[in-house]
Coordinates of C-alpha atoms in Angstrom, one line a residue:
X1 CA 12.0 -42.0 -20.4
X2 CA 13.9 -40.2 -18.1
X3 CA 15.4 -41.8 -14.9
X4 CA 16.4 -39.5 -12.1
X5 CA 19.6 -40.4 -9.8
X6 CA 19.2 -37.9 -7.1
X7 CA 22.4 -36.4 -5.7
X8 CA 21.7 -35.8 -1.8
X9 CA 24.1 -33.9 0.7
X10 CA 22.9 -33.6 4.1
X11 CA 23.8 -33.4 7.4
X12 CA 20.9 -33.9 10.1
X13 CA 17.7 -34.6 10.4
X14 CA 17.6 -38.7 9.8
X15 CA 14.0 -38.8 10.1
X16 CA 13.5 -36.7 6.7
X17 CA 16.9 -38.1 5.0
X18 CA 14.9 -41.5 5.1
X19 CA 11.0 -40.0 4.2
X20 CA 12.9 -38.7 1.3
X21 CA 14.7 -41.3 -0.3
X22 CA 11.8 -43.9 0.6
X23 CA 9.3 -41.2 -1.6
X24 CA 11.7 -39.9 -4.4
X25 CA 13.0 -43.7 -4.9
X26 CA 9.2 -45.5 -4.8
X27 CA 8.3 -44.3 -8.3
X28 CA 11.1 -45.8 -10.2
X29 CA 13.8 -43.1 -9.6
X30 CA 17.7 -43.2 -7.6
X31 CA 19.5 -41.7 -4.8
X32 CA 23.0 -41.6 -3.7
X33 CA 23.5 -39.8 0.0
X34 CA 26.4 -38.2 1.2
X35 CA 26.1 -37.3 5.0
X36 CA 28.5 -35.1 6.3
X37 CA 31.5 -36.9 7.9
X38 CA 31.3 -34.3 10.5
X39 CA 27.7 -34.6 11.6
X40 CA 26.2 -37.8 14.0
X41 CA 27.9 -40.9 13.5
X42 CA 24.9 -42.5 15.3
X43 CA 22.5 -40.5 12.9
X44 CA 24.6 -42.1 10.1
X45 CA 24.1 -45.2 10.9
X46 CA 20.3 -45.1 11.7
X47 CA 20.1 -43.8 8.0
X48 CA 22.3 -46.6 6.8
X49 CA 19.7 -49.1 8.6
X50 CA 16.5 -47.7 7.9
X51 CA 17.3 -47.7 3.9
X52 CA 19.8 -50.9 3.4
X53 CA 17.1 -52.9 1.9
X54 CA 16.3 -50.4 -0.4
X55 CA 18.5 -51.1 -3.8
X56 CA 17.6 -48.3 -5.4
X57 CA 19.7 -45.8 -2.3
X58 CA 23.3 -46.0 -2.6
X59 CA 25.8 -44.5 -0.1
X60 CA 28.9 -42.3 -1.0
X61 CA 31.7 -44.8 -0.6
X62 CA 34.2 -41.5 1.3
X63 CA 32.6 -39.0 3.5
X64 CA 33.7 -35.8 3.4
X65 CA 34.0 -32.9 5.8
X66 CA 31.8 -30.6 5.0
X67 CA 32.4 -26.8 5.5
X68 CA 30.1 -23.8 4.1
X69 CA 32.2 -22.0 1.3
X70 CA 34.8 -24.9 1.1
X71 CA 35.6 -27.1 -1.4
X72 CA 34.7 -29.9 0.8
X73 CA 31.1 -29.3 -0.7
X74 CA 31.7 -30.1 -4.0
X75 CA 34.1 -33.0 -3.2
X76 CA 31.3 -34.3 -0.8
X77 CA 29.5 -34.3 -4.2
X78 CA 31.9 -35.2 -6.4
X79 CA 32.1 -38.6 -3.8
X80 CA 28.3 -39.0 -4.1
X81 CA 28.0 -38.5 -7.9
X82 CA 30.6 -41.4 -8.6
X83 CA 28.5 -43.7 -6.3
X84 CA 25.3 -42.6 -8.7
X85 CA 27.1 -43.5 -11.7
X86 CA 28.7 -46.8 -10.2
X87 CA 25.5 -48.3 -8.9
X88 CA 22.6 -46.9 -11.4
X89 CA 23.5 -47.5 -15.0
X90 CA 20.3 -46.9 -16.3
X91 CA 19.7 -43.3 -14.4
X92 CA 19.7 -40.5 -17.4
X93 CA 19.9 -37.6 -15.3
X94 CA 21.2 -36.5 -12.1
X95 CA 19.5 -33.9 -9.6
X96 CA 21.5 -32.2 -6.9
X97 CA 19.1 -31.7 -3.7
X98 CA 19.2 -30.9 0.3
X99 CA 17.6 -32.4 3.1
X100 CA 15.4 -29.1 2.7
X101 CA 13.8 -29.8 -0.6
X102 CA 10.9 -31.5 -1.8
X103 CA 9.5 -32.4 -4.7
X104 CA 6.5 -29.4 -5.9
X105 CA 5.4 -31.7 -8.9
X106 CA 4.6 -35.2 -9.5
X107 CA 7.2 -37.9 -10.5
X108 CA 5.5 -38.1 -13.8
X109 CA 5.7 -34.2 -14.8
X110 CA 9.0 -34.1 -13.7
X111 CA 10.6 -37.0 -16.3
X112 CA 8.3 -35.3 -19.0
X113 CA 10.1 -31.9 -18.3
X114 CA 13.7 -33.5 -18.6
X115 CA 12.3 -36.1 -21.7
X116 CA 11.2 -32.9 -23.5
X117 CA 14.5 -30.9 -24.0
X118 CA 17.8 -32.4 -24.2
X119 CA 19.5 -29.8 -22.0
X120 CA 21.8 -29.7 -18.5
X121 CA 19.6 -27.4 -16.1
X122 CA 22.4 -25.7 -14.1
X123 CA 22.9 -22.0 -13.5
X124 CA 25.8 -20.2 -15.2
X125 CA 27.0 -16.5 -16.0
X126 CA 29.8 -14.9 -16.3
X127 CA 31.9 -14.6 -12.9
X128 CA 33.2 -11.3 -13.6
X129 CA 30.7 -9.5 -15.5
X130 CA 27.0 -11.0 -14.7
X131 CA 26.7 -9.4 -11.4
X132 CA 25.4 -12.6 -9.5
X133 CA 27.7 -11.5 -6.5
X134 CA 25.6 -8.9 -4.6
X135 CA 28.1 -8.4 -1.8
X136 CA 31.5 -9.5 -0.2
X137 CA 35.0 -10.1 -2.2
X138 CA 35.0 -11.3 -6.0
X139 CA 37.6 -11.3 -7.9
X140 CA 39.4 -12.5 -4.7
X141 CA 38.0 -15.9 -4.3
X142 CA 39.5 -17.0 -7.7
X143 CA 43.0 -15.0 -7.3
X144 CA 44.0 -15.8 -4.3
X145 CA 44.5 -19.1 -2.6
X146 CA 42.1 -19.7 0.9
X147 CA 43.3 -21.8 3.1
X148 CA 41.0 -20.6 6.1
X149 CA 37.3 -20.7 6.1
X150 CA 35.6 -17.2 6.3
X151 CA 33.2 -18.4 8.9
X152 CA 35.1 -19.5 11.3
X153 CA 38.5 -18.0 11.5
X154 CA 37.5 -14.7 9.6
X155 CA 40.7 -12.4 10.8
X156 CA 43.0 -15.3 9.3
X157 CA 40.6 -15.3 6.2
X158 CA 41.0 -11.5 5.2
X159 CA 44.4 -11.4 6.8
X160 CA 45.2 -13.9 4.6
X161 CA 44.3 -12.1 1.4
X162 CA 45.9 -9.1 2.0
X163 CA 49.1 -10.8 2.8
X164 CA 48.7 -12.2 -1.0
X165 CA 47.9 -8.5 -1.8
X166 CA 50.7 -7.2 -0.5
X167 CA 53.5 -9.7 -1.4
X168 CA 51.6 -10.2 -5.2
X169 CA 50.9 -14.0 -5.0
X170 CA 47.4 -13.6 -7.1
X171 CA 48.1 -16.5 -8.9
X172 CA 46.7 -17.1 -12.8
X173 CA 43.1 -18.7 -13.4
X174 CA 43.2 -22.0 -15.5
X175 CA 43.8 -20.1 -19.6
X176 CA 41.0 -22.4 -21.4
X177 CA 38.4 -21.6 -19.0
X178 CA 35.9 -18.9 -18.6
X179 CA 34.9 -19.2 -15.1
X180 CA 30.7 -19.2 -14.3
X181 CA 28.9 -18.6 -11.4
X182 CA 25.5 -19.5 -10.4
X183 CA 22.9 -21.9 -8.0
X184 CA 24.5 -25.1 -6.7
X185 CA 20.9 -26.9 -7.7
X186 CA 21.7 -28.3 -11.3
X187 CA 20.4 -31.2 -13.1
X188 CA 22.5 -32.4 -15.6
X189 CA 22.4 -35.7 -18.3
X190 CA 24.5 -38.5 -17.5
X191 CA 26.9 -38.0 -20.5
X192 CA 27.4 -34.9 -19.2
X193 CA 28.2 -35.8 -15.4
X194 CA 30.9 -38.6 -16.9
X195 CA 32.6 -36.1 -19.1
X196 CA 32.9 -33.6 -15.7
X197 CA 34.2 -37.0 -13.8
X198 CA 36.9 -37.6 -16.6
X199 CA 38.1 -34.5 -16.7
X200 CA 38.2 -34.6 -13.0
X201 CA 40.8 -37.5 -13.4
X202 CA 42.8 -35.8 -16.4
X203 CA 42.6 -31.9 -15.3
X204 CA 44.8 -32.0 -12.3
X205 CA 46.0 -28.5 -12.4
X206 CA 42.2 -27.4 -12.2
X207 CA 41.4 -29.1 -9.5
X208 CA 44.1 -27.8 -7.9
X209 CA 43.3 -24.2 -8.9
X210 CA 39.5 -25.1 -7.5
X211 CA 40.4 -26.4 -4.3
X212 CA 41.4 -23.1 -2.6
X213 CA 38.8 -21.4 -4.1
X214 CA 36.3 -19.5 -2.3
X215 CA 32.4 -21.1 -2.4
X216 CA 33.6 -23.0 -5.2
X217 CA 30.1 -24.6 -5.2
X218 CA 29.1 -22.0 -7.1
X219 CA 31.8 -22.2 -9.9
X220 CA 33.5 -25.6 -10.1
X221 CA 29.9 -27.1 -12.0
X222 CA 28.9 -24.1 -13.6
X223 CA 32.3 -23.7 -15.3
X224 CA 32.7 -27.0 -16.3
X225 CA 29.4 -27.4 -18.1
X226 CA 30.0 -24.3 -19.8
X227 CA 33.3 -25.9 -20.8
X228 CA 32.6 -28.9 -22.0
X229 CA 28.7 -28.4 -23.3
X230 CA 27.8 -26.8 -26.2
X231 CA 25.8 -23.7 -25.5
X232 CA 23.1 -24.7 -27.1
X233 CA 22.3 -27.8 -24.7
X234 CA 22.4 -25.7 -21.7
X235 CA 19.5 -24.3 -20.1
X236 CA 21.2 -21.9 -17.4
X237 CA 18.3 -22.0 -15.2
X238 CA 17.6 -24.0 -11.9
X239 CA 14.5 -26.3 -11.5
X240 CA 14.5 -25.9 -8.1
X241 CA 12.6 -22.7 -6.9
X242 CA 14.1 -20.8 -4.0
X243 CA 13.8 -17.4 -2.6
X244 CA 16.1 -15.1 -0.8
X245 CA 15.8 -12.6 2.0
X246 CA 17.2 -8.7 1.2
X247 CA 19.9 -9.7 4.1
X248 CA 20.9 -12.8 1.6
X249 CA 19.2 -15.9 3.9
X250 CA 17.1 -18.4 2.0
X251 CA 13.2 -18.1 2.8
X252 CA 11.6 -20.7 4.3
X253 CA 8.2 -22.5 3.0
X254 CA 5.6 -23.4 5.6
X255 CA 2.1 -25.4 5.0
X256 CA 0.5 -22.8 3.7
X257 CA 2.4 -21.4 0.6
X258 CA 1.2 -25.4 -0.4
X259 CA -0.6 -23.8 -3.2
X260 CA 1.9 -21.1 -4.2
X261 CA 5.1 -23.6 -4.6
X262 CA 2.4 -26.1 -7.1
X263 CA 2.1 -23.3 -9.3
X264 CA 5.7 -22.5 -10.3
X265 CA 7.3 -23.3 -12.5
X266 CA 9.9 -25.8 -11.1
X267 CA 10.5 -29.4 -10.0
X268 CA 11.5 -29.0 -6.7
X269 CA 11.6 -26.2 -3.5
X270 CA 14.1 -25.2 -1.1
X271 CA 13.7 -25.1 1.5
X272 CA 10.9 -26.5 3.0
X273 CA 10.5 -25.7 7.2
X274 CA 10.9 -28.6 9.5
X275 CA 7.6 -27.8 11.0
X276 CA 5.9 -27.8 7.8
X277 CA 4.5 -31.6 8.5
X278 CA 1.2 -31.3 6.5
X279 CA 2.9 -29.8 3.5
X280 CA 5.2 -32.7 3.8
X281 CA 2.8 -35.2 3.7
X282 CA 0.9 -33.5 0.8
X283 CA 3.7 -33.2 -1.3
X284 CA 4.6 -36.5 -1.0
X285 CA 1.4 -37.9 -1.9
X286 CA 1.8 -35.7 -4.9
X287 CA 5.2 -36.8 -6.6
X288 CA 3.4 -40.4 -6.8
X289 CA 0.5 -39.2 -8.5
X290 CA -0.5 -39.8 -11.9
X291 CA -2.4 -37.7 -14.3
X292 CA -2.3 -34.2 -12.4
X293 CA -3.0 -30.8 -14.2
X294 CA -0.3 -28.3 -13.0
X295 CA -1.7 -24.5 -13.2
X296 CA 1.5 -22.9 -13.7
X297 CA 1.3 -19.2 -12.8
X298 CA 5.0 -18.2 -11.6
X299 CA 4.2 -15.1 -9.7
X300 CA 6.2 -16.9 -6.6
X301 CA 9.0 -14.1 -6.5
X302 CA 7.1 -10.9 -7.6
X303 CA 4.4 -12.0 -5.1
X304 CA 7.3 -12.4 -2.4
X305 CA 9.0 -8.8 -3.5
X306 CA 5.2 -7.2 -3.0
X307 CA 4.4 -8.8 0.4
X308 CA 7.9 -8.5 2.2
X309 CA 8.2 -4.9 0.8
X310 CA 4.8 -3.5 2.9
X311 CA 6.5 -4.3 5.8
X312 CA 9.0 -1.5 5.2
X313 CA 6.5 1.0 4.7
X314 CA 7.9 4.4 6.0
X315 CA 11.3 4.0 6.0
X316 CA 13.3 6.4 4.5
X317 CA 17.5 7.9 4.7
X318 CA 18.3 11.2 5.2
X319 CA 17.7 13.7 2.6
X320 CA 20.6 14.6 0.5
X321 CA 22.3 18.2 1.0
X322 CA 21.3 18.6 -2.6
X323 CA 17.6 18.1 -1.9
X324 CA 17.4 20.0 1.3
X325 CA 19.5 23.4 -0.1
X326 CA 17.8 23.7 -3.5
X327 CA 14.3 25.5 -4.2
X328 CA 12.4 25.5 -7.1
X329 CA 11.8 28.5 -6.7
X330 CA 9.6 30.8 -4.3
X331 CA 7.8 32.0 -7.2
X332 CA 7.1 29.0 -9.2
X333 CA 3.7 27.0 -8.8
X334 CA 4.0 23.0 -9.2
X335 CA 0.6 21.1 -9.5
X336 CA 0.8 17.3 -8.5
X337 CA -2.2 15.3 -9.8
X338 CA -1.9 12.0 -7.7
X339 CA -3.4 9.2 -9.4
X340 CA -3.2 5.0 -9.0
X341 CA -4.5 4.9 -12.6
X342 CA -2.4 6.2 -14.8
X343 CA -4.8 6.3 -17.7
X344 CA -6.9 8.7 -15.4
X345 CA -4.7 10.9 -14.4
X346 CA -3.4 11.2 -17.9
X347 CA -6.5 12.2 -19.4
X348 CA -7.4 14.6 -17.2
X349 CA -3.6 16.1 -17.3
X350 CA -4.4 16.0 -21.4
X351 CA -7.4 18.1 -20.6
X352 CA -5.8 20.3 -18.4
X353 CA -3.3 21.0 -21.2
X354 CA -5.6 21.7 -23.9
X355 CA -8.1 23.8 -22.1
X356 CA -5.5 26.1 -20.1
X357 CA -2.1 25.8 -22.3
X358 CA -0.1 24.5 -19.2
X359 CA 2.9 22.5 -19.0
X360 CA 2.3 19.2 -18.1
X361 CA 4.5 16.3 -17.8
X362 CA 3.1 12.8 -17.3
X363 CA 4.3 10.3 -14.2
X364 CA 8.6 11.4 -14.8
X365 CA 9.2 9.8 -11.5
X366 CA 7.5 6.3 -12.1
X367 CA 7.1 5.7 -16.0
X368 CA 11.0 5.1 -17.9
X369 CA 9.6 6.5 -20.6
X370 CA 8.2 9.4 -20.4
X371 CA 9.1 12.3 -22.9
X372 CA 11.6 14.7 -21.4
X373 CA 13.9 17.1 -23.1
X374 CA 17.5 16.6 -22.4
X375 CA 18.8 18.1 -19.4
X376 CA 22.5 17.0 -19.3
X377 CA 21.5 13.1 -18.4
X378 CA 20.1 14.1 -15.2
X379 CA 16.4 12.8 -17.1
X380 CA 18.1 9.6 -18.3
X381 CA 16.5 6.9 -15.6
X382 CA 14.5 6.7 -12.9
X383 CA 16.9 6.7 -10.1
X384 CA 18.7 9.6 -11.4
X385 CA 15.5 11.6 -11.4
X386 CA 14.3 10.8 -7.9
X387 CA 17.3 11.2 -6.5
X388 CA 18.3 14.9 -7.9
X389 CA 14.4 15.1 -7.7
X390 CA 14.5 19.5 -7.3
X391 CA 17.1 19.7 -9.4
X392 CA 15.0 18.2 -12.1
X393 CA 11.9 19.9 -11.5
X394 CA 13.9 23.4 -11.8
X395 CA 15.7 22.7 -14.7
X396 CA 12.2 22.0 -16.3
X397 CA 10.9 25.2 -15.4
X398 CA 14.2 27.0 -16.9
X399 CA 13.9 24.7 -20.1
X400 CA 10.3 25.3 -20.9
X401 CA 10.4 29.3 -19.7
X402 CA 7.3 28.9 -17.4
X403 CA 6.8 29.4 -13.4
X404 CA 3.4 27.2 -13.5
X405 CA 3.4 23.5 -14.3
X406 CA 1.7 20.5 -13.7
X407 CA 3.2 16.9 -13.0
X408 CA 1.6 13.7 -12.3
X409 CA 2.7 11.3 -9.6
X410 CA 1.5 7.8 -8.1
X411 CA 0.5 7.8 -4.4
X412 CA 3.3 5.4 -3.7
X413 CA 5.7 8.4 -3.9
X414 CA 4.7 9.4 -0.6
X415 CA 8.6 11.3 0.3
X416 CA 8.5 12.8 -3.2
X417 CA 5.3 14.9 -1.9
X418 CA 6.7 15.7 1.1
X419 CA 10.0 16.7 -0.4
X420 CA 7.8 19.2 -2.7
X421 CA 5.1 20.3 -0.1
X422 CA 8.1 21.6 1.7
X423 CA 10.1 23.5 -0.4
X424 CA 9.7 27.7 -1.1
X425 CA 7.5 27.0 -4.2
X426 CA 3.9 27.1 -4.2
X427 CA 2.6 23.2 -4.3
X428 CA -0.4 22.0 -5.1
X429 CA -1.9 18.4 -4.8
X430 CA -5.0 17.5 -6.6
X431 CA -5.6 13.5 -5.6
X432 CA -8.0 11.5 -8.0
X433 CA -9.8 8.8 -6.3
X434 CA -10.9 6.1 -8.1
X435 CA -12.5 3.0 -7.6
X436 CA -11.1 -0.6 -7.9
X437 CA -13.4 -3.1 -9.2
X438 CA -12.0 -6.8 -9.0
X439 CA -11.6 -7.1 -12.4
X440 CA -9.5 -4.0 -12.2
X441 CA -7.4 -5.2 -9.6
X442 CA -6.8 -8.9 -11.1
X443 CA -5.6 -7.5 -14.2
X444 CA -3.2 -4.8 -12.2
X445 CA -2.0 -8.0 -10.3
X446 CA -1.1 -9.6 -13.8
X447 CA 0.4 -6.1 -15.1
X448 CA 3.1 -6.0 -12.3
X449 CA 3.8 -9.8 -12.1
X450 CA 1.9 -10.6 -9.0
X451 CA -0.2 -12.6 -11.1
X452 CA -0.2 -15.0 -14.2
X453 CA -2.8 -15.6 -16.9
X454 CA -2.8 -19.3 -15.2
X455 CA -3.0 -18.2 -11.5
X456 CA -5.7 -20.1 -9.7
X457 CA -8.9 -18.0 -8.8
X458 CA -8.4 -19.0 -5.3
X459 CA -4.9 -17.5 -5.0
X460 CA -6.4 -14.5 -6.6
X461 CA -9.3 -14.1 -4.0
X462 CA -6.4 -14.0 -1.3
X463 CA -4.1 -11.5 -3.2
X464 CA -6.6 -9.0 -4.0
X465 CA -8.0 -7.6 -0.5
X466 CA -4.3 -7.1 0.2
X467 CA -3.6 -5.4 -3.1
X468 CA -7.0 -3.3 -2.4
X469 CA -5.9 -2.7 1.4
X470 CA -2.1 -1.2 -0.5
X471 CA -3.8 1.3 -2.1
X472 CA -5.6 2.4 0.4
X473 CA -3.3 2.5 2.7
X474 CA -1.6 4.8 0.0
X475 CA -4.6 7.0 -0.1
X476 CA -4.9 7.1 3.7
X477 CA -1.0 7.9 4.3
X478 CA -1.7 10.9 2.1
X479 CA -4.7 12.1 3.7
X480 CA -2.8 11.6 7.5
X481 CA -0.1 14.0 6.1
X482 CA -2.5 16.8 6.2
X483 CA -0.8 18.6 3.2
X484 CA -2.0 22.3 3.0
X485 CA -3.4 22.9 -0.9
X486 CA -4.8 18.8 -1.1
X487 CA -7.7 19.0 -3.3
X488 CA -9.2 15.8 -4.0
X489 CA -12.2 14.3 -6.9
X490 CA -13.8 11.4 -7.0
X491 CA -15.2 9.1 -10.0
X492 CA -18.2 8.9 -8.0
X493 CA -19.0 12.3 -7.9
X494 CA -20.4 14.4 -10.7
X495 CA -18.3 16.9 -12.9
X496 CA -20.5 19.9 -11.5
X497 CA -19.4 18.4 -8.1
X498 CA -15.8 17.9 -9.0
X499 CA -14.9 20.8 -10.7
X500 CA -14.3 23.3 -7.7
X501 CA -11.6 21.2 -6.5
X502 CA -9.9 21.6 -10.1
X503 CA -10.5 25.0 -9.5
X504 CA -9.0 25.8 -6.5
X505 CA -6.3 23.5 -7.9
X506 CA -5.3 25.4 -11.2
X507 CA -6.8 28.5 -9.8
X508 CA -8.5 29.2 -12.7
X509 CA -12.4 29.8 -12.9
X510 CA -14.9 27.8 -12.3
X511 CA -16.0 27.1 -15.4
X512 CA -13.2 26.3 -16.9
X513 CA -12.4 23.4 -14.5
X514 CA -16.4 22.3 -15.7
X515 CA -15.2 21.9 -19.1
X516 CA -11.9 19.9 -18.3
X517 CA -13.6 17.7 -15.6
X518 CA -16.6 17.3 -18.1
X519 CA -15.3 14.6 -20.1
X520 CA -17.0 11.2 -20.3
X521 CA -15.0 8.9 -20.3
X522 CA -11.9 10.0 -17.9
X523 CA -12.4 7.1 -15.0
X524 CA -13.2 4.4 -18.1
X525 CA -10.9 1.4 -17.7

């Protein structure tokens, strides 16, 4: 059975340093500490106090000095994994954690996760072509040597680099490696941690290269697994769930996203708020529990893309020049059928094209894959459409030789109907309003990943009133805009009651719209 050996940097915070190790260490497992060599002395010592009875905590015999982005980070644990594999013998994996995380499973699920595969959990893709850097230099952290710390001195950081620029001293990464990048929160076997620590004692020349690296917390592990693992006994995933901010911070969990962390699928969380004293104590209960059924849905970081994204509702850059100086055309006619069911929408726009013979084109601005003719790769994704959106639209009305057409689009592309309703053509917005049942609304959550086949009803009844409340916010911002040519029908209305509004919509005659709004099943789910 697995035996964990727990790999601990921290810096502050005694009080939590010692909950931790007294709760991780009480069902059976390890944990060597490293505190910073920078932080509290007296802090030290009251940690060194509180848990010196306790045989199963073991100290780092050096303390380093830890900076962010320095290599002091992974020699910190470098010091603290050597303690691990001095004092526990019989630990059979070792688990990198902060003072931040905790433990979202119990003690028992956890050593059936690592007893089921036999497999280093640790994060690693290729440094130059995997895209894990978002922002800031890359290439440059391995080339060039950094003896200053970007944080604190960062004019002698970048004036550093371009002194090596300019004089060519890019020096040559180590040849038999393929450098990796990823998470700093692995969890790797203990064959696998002693084959890093001898090759720490025979590589010299790549600890060298290493130690004026940039971050190098986020390579030195990652590349050395990959180097001396075979592939197929990696898993390059972290089991420790955390979240970041669109301005790169790490979000922080608070009692009540309790529920939310349990059902992920991960051992551990970072990072957990300070504050957050109940969830504390509830988790802790939980890691020595026995017998616990985990509900795993995984919707943690679509849910947090949905919810953090509403509060940017509104915001939008400047038109391009190429938006603002093109026209369709003054004498052209585009019909927008707005629709948050796409299966509606599309069966009336297939009725539309069978009774009158228009040209219709299904959601082009929000579905990959719908059938457009080639136009030079301006139709070939998404982003290229919106973004030469007229352009598009006018090359569709040359291609298919017709000055009426009929498009459909989903009420979150609120700019894309002002962008139309203002140009020379003549636009017209037909808006279908439908209604959202429960079950309608649980299985949109599990569509777009907000949800799992596994998520508990309870999370659900919380979701859904602020899924229900985005769409009709949607409707509402639509209705504020006070477009000039909105028609709008409803699934509650009858087709003799909808079918002016597809009149005045198509401008064609009133029976007509009768016999395409006349079909029985257009607002079936």
């Amino acid at each position: 059975m697995a035996t964990i050996a727990f790999i601990l940097l921290c810096h502050k915070d005694p009080e939590a340093i010692i909950d931790q190790a007294q709760r991780l260490t009480a069902v059976g497992d390890y944990m060597s500490i490293h505190f910073d060599a920078r932080a509290s002395p007296a802090d030290y010592q009251r940690i060194r106090a509180a848990l010196h009875d306790n045989p199963r905590v073991v100290f780092a015999h050096k303390r380093a000095k830890c900076g962010w982005g320095e290599w002091s980070l992974v020699q910190a644990t470098l010091h603290a994994v050597q303690a691990a594999v001095d004092a526990f013998p019989r630990a059979t994996h070792f688990y990198m954690v902060s003072g931040d995380c905790m433990a979202i499973k119990s003690a028992e699920y956890a050593h059936d996760v690592l007893d089921r595969d036999e497999v280093d959990y640790i994060e690693s893709f290729d440094f130059h072509s995997s895209g894990w850097i978002k922002t800031g230099i890359k290439e440059e952290r391995l080339i060039y040597r950094h003896p200053f710390n970007e944080r604190k001195n960062k004019r002698l950081f970048y004036r550093s680099i371009a002194f090596q620029r300019r004089f060519g001293l890019a020096r040559s990464i180590p040849a038999d490696l393929q450098i990796q990048i990823g998470s700093q929160w692995w969890c790797l076997r203990r064959r696998t941690i002693e084959a890093i620590l001898d090759f720490c004692r025979t590589r010299r020349d790549v600890m060298r290269f290493f130690r004026r690296t940039w971050i190098p917390d986020e390579t030195f592990f990652q590349t050395l697994v990959r180097h001396l693992v075979p592939e197929t006994e990696i898993s390059a995933r972290t089991l420790t769930f955390l979240l970041f901010t669109d301005y790169g911070m790490p979000v922080t969990f608070y009692n009540d996203h309790y529920d939310l962390l349990l059902g992920q699928d991960y051992l551990f969380a970072r990072k957990i708020s300070p504050q957050a004293h109940e969830m504390k104590r509830r988790l802790g209960q939980l890691y020595a529990a026995r017998g616990v059924d985990f509900q795993i849905s995984n919707e943690g970081r679509s849910l947090f893309r949905f919810l953090s994204g509403r509060g940017r509702v509104g915001r939008r850059f400047a038109t391009r020049f190429w938006e603002t100086e093109s026209s369709l055309g003054r004498e052209r006619q585009l019909m927008i059928v707005i629709c948050k069911k796409w299966h509606v929408a599309k069966r009336l726009v297939d009725q539309i094209r069978q009774v009158t013979g228009l040209h219709c084109v299904d959601y082009l601005f929000h579905e990959d894959h719908t059938p457009l003719p080639d136009l030079g790769g301006i139709q070939t994704n998404l982003e290229k459409r919106t973004r030469h959106r007229r352009a598009l639209m006018r090359m569709l009305f040359d291609y298919h030789k017709t000055d009426r057409m009929v498009v459909c689009m989903d009420p979150s592309g609120l700019d894309l109907l002002h962008d139309f309703c203002s140009d020379r053509a003549q636009t017209r917005l037909l808006e279908i309003d439908c209604a959202f049942s429960d079950d309608y609304l649980t299985g949109h959550a599990r569509r777009v990943g907000l949800a799992g086949e596994r998520t508990p009803p309870e999370t659900l009844a919380r979701l859904l009133p602020t899924i229900r409340h985005d769409m009709t916010f949607e409707s509402d911002q639509i209705r504020d805009s006070d477009f000039e040519n909105l028609y709008r029908i409803r699934e509650q209305q009858a087709a003799a009651e909808n079918a002016p509004a597809v009149a005045g919509f198509l401008g064609v005659p009133l029976a007509t719209a009768h016999d395409i709004v006349a079909l029985d099943h257009l607002f079936t789910d």
